[in-house]
Coordinates of C-alpha atoms in Angstrom, one line a residue:
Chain V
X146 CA -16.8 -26.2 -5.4
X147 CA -18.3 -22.9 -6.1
X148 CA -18.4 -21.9 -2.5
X149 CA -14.4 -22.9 -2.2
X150 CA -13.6 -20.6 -4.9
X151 CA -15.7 -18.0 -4.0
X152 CA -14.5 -18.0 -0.2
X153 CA -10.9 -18.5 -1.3
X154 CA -10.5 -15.2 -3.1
X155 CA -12.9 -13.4 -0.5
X156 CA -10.2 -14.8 2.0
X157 CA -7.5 -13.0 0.4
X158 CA -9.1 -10.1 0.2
X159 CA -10.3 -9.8 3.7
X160 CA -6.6 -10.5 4.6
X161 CA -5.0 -7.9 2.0
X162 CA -7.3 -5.5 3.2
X163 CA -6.9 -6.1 6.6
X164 CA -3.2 -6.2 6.7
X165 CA -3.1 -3.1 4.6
X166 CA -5.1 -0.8 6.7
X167 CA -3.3 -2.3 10.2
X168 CA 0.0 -1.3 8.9
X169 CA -0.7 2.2 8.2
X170 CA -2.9 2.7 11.1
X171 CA 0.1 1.7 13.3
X172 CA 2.1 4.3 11.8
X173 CA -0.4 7.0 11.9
X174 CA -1.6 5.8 15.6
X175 CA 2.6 6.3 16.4
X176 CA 1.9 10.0 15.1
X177 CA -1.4 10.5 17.1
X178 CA -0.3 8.7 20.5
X179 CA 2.6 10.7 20.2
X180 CA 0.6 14.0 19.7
X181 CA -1.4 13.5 22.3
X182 CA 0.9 12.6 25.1
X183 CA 3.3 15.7 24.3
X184 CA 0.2 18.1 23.4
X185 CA -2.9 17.2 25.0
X186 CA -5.1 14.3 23.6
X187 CA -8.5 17.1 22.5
X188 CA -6.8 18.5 19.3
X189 CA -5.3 15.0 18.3
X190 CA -8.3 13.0 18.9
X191 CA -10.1 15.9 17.1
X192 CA -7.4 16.1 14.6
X193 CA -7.3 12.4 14.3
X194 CA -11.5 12.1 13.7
X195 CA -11.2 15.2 11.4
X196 CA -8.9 12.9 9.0
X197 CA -11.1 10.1 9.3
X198 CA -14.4 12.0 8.2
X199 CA -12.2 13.5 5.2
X200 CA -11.5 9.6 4.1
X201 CA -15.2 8.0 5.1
X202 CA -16.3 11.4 2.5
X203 CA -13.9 9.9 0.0
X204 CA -14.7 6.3 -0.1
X205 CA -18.4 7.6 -0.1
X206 CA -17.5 9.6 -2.9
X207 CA -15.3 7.4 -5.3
X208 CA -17.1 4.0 -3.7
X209 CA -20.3 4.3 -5.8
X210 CA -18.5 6.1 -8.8
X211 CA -16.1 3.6 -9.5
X212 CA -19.0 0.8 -9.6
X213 CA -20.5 2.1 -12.7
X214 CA -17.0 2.0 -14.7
X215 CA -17.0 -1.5 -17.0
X216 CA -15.8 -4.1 -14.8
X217 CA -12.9 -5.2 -17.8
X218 CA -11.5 -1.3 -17.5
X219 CA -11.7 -0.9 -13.9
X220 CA -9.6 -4.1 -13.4
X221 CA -6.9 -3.6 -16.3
X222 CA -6.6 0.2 -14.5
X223 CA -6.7 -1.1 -10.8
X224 CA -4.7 -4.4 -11.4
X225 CA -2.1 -2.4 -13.1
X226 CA -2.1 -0.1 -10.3
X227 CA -2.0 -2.8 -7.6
X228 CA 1.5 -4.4 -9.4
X229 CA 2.8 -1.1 -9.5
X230 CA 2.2 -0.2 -5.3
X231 CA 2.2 -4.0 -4.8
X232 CA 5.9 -4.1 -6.2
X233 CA 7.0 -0.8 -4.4
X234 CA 5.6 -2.2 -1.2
X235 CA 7.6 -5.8 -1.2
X236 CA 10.6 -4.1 -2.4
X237 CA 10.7 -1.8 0.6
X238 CA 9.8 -5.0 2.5
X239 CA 12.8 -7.2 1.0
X240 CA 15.4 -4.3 1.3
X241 CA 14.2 -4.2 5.3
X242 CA 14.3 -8.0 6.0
X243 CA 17.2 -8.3 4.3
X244 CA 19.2 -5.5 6.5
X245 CA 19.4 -3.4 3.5
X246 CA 16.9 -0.4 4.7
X247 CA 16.3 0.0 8.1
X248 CA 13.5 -1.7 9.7
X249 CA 10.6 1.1 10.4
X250 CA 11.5 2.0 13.8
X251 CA 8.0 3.6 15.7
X252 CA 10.4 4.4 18.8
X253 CA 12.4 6.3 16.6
X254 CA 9.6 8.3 14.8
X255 CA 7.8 8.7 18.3
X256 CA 10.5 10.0 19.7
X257 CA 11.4 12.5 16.9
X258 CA 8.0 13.9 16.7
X259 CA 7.7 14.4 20.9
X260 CA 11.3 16.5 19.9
X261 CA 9.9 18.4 17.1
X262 CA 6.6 18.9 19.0
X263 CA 8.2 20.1 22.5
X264 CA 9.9 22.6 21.0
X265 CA 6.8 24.4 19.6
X266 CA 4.8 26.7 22.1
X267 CA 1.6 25.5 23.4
X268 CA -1.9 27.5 23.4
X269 CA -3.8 27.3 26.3
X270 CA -7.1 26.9 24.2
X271 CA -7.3 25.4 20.7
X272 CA -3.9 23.4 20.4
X273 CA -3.9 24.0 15.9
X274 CA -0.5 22.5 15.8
X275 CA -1.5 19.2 17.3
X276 CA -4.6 19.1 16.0
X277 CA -2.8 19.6 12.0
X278 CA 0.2 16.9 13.1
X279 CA -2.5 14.3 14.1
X280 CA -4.9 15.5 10.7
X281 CA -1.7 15.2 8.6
X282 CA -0.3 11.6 9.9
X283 CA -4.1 9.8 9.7
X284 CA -5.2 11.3 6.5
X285 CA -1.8 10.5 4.4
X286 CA -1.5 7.0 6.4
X287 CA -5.0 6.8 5.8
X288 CA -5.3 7.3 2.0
X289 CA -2.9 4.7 0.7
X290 CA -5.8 2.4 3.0
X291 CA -8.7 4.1 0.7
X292 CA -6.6 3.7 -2.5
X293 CA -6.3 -0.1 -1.3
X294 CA -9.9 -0.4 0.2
X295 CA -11.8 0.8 -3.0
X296 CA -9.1 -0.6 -6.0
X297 CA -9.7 -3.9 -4.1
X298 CA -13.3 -3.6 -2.9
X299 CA -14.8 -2.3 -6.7
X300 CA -12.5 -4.7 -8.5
X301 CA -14.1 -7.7 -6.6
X302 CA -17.6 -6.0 -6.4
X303 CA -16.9 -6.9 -2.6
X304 CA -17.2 -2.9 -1.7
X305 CA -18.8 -3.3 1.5
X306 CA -16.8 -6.3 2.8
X307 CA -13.4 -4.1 2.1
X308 CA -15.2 -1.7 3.5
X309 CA -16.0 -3.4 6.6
X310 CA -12.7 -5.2 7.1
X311 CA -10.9 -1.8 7.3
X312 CA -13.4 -0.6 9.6
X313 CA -12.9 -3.5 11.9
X314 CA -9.1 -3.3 11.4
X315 CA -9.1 0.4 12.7
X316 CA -10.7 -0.1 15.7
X317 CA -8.8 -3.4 16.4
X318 CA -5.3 -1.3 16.0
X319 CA -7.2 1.4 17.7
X320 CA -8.2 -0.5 20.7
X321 CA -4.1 -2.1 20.9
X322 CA -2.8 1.3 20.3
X323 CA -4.8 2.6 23.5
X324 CA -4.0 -0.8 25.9
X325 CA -0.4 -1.1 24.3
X326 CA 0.3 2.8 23.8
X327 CA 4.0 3.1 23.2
X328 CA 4.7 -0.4 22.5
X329 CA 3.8 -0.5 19.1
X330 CA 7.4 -0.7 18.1
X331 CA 6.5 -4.7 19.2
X332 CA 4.1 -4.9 15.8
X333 CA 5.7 -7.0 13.1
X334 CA 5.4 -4.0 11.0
X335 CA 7.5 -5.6 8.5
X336 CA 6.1 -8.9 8.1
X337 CA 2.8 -7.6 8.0
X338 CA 3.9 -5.3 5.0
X339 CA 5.5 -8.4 3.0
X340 CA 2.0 -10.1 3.3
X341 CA 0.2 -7.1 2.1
X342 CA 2.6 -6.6 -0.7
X343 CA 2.1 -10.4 -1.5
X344 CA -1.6 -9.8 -1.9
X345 CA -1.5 -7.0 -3.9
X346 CA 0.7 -8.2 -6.6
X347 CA -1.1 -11.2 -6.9
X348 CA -4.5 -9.0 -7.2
X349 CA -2.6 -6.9 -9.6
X350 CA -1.4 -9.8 -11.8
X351 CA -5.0 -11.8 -11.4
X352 CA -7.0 -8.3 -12.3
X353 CA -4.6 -6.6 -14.9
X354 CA -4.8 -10.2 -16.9
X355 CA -8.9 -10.5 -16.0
X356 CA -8.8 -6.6 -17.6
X357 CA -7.1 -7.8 -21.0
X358 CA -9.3 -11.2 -21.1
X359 CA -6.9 -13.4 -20.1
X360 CA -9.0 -16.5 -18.7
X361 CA -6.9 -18.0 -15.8
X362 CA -6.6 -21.7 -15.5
X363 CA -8.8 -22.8 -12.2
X364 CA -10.5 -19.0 -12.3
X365 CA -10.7 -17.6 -9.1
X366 CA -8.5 -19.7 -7.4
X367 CA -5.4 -19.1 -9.6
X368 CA -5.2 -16.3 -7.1
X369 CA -4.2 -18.6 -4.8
X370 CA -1.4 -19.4 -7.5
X371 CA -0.2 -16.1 -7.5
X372 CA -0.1 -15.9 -3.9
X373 CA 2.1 -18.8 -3.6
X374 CA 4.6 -18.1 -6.3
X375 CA 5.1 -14.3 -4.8
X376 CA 5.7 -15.4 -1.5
X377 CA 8.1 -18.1 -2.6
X378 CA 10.2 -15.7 -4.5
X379 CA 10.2 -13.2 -1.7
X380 CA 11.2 -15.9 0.2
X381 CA 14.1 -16.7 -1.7
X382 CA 14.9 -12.6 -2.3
X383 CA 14.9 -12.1 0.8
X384 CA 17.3 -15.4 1.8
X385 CA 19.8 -14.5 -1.3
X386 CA 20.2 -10.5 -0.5
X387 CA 20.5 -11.3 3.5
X388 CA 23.1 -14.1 2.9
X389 CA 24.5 -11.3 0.6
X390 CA 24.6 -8.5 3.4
X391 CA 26.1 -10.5 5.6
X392 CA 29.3 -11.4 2.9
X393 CA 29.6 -7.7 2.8
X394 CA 29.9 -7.2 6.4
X395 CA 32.3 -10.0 7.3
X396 CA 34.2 -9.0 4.3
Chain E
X68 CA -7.8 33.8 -6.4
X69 CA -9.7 30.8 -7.7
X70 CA -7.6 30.0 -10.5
X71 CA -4.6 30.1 -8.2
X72 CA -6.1 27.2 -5.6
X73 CA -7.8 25.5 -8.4
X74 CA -4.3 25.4 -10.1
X75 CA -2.4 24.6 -6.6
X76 CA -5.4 21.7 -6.0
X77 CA -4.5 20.0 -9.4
X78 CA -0.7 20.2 -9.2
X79 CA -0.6 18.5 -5.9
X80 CA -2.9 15.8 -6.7
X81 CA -0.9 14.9 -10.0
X82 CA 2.0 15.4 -7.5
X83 CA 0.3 12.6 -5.5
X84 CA 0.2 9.9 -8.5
X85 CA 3.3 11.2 -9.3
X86 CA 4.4 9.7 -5.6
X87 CA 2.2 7.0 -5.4
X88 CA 3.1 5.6 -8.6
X89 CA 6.6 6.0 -9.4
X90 CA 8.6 7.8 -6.8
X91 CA 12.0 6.6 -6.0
X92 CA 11.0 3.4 -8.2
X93 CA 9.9 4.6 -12.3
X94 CA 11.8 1.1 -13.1
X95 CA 8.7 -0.8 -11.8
X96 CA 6.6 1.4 -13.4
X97 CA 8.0 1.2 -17.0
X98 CA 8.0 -2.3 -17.1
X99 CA 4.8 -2.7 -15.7
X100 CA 3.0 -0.5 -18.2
X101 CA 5.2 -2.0 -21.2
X102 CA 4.2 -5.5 -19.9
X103 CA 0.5 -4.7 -20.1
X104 CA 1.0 -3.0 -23.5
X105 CA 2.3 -6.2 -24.7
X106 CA 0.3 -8.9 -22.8
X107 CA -2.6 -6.9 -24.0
X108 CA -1.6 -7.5 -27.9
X109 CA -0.5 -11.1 -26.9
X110 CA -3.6 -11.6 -25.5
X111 CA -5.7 -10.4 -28.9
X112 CA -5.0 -13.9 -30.7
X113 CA -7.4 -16.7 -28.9
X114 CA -4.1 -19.2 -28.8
X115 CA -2.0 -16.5 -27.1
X116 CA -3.9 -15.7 -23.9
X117 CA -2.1 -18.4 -22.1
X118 CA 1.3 -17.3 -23.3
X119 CA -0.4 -13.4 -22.4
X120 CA -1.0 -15.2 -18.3
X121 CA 2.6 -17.3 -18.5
X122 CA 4.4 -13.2 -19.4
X123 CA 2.4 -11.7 -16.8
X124 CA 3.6 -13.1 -13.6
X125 CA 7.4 -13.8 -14.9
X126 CA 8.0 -10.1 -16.0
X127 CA 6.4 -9.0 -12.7
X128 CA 9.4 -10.8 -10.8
X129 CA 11.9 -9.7 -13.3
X130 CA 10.8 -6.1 -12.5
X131 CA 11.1 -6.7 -8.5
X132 CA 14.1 -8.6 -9.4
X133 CA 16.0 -5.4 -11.6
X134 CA 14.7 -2.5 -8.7
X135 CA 16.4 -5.0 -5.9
X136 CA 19.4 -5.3 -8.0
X137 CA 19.5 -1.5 -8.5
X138 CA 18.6 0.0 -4.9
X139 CA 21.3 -3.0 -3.7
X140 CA 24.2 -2.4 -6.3
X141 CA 25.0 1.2 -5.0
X142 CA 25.6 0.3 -1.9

């Protein structure tokens, strides 16, 4: 029993975690792939590991820290902060499978920063302009990932398995970014964030209520609960705004 | 010189949360912190920690619910 429950919420969080960092490592690999085909691949594979040192210091940094903060106060703080981004994050997802935002288009942004980057002049040694446009697009992608890695990670003193999942889930969207290139418009960016957004509000609502001594009913695997109930009324969201949409149109 | 980058250094970082927390959205982060004000006095009377879980979870939809409603009305 104690196995089930322990491996249930370590599955969730292996699967938020993973989800989380994939998504924003396709859209900073979009950034990077595009970089180095318009501007030579040193500076953005330079720029690009620059970005990731910055972020391993940071985790390194905060990782340890946040350990030592009483386990009640770190989850009130970091659940509340996981239903705030969690919300943001299946809102944007709901508006987008519902046709009310656009879906996130990595053709589109390729192709805009190829334009924006073509019409800059190249330097025959150092290229600083891709080396700052790859640096800029994996270190902002990349800190909502550390800000999900270590919230997640410290909350469920499981720091080194969120670690290691985001570690494997870079080089897995890193080794598909370099086979698929500039096909990563053909990632189901979108579904991908609805599952993380899922996860996070359900850590969020599980962690903010663990923070104020709320004692869940089946302990751990209430998450599981949570999971469920969010996806069923993103479900339903989703169903009720497209069906909505599509009134509007005809109309 | 220092001041200036120290100064420049702590504005963009509070410019950061300011981003990452509320954004386009400050609905869901109002009710959010409002819930946990009040699930956190719910929650002080031993009989009221369930009721504290049951508020939780709903007003969590019902914030979700009102942003969808809002970004979806002006259009």
């Amino acid at each position: 029993m104690l196995a089930t429950v322990v491996s249930s919420s370590a599955v969730v969080l292996v699967g938020a975690v993973f989800l989380a960092t994939s998504v924003e490592m396709v859209e900073a690999l979009t950034i990077v792939v595009a970089v180095g085909h318009t501007r030579g691949w040193r500076s953005a594979l330079e720029g690009t590991a620059a970005a990731l040192g910055v972020l391993a210091v940071l985790v390194a940094a905060f990782g340890p820290a946040l350990v030592h903060v009483p386990l009640n106060v770190l989850r009130l703080v970091v659940g509340g902060v996981l239903l705030i981004f969690g919300l943001q994050w299946l809102r944007k997802a709901v508006l987008r499978a519902s046709g009310f935002k656009a879906l996130h288009d990595e053709d589109a942004i390729y192709t805009a920063t190829v334009r924006e980057l073509e019409a800059l002049e190249t330097s025959p040694q150092r290229d600083h302009v891709a080396f700052v446009m790859a640096f800029k697009g994996v270190f902002l992608e990349g800190l909502e990932v550390v800000i999900a890695v270590l919230t997640l990670g410290a909350s469920a003193h499981r720091l080194g398995l969120a670690v290691v999942v985001s570690l494997v889930a870079i080089v897995v969207v890193g080794t598909a970014g370099v086979i698929v290139a500039r096909q990563l418009s053909a990632v189901p960016e979108n579904a991908m964030k609805l599952g993380v957004g899922i996860m996070l509000v359900s850590f969020g609502t599980f962690w903010s209520g663990e923070g104020l001594r709320i004692r869940w009913p089946g302990s751990d695997t209430m998450l599981l609960g949570f999971v469920a109930l969010y996806a069923i009324v993103g479900w339903i969201l989703i169903a009720s705004l497209r069906a909505r949409r599509e009134r509007e149109v005809a109309a | 010189m220092i001041a200036a980058r120290l100064l420049r250094a702590v504005a963009a970082f509070g410019r950061f949360w300011w981003d990452f927390l509320i954004g386009d959205t400050p609905e869901i982060f109002v009710v959010i912190v409002l819930a946990l004000v009040v699930v956190g006095w719910l929650s002080l009377g031993a009989h009221a920690a369930l009721a504290a879980g049951i508020v939780l979870p709903i007003v969590a939809v019902g914030a979700l619910v009102h942003s969808l409603l809002r970004a979806t009305r002006s259009r």
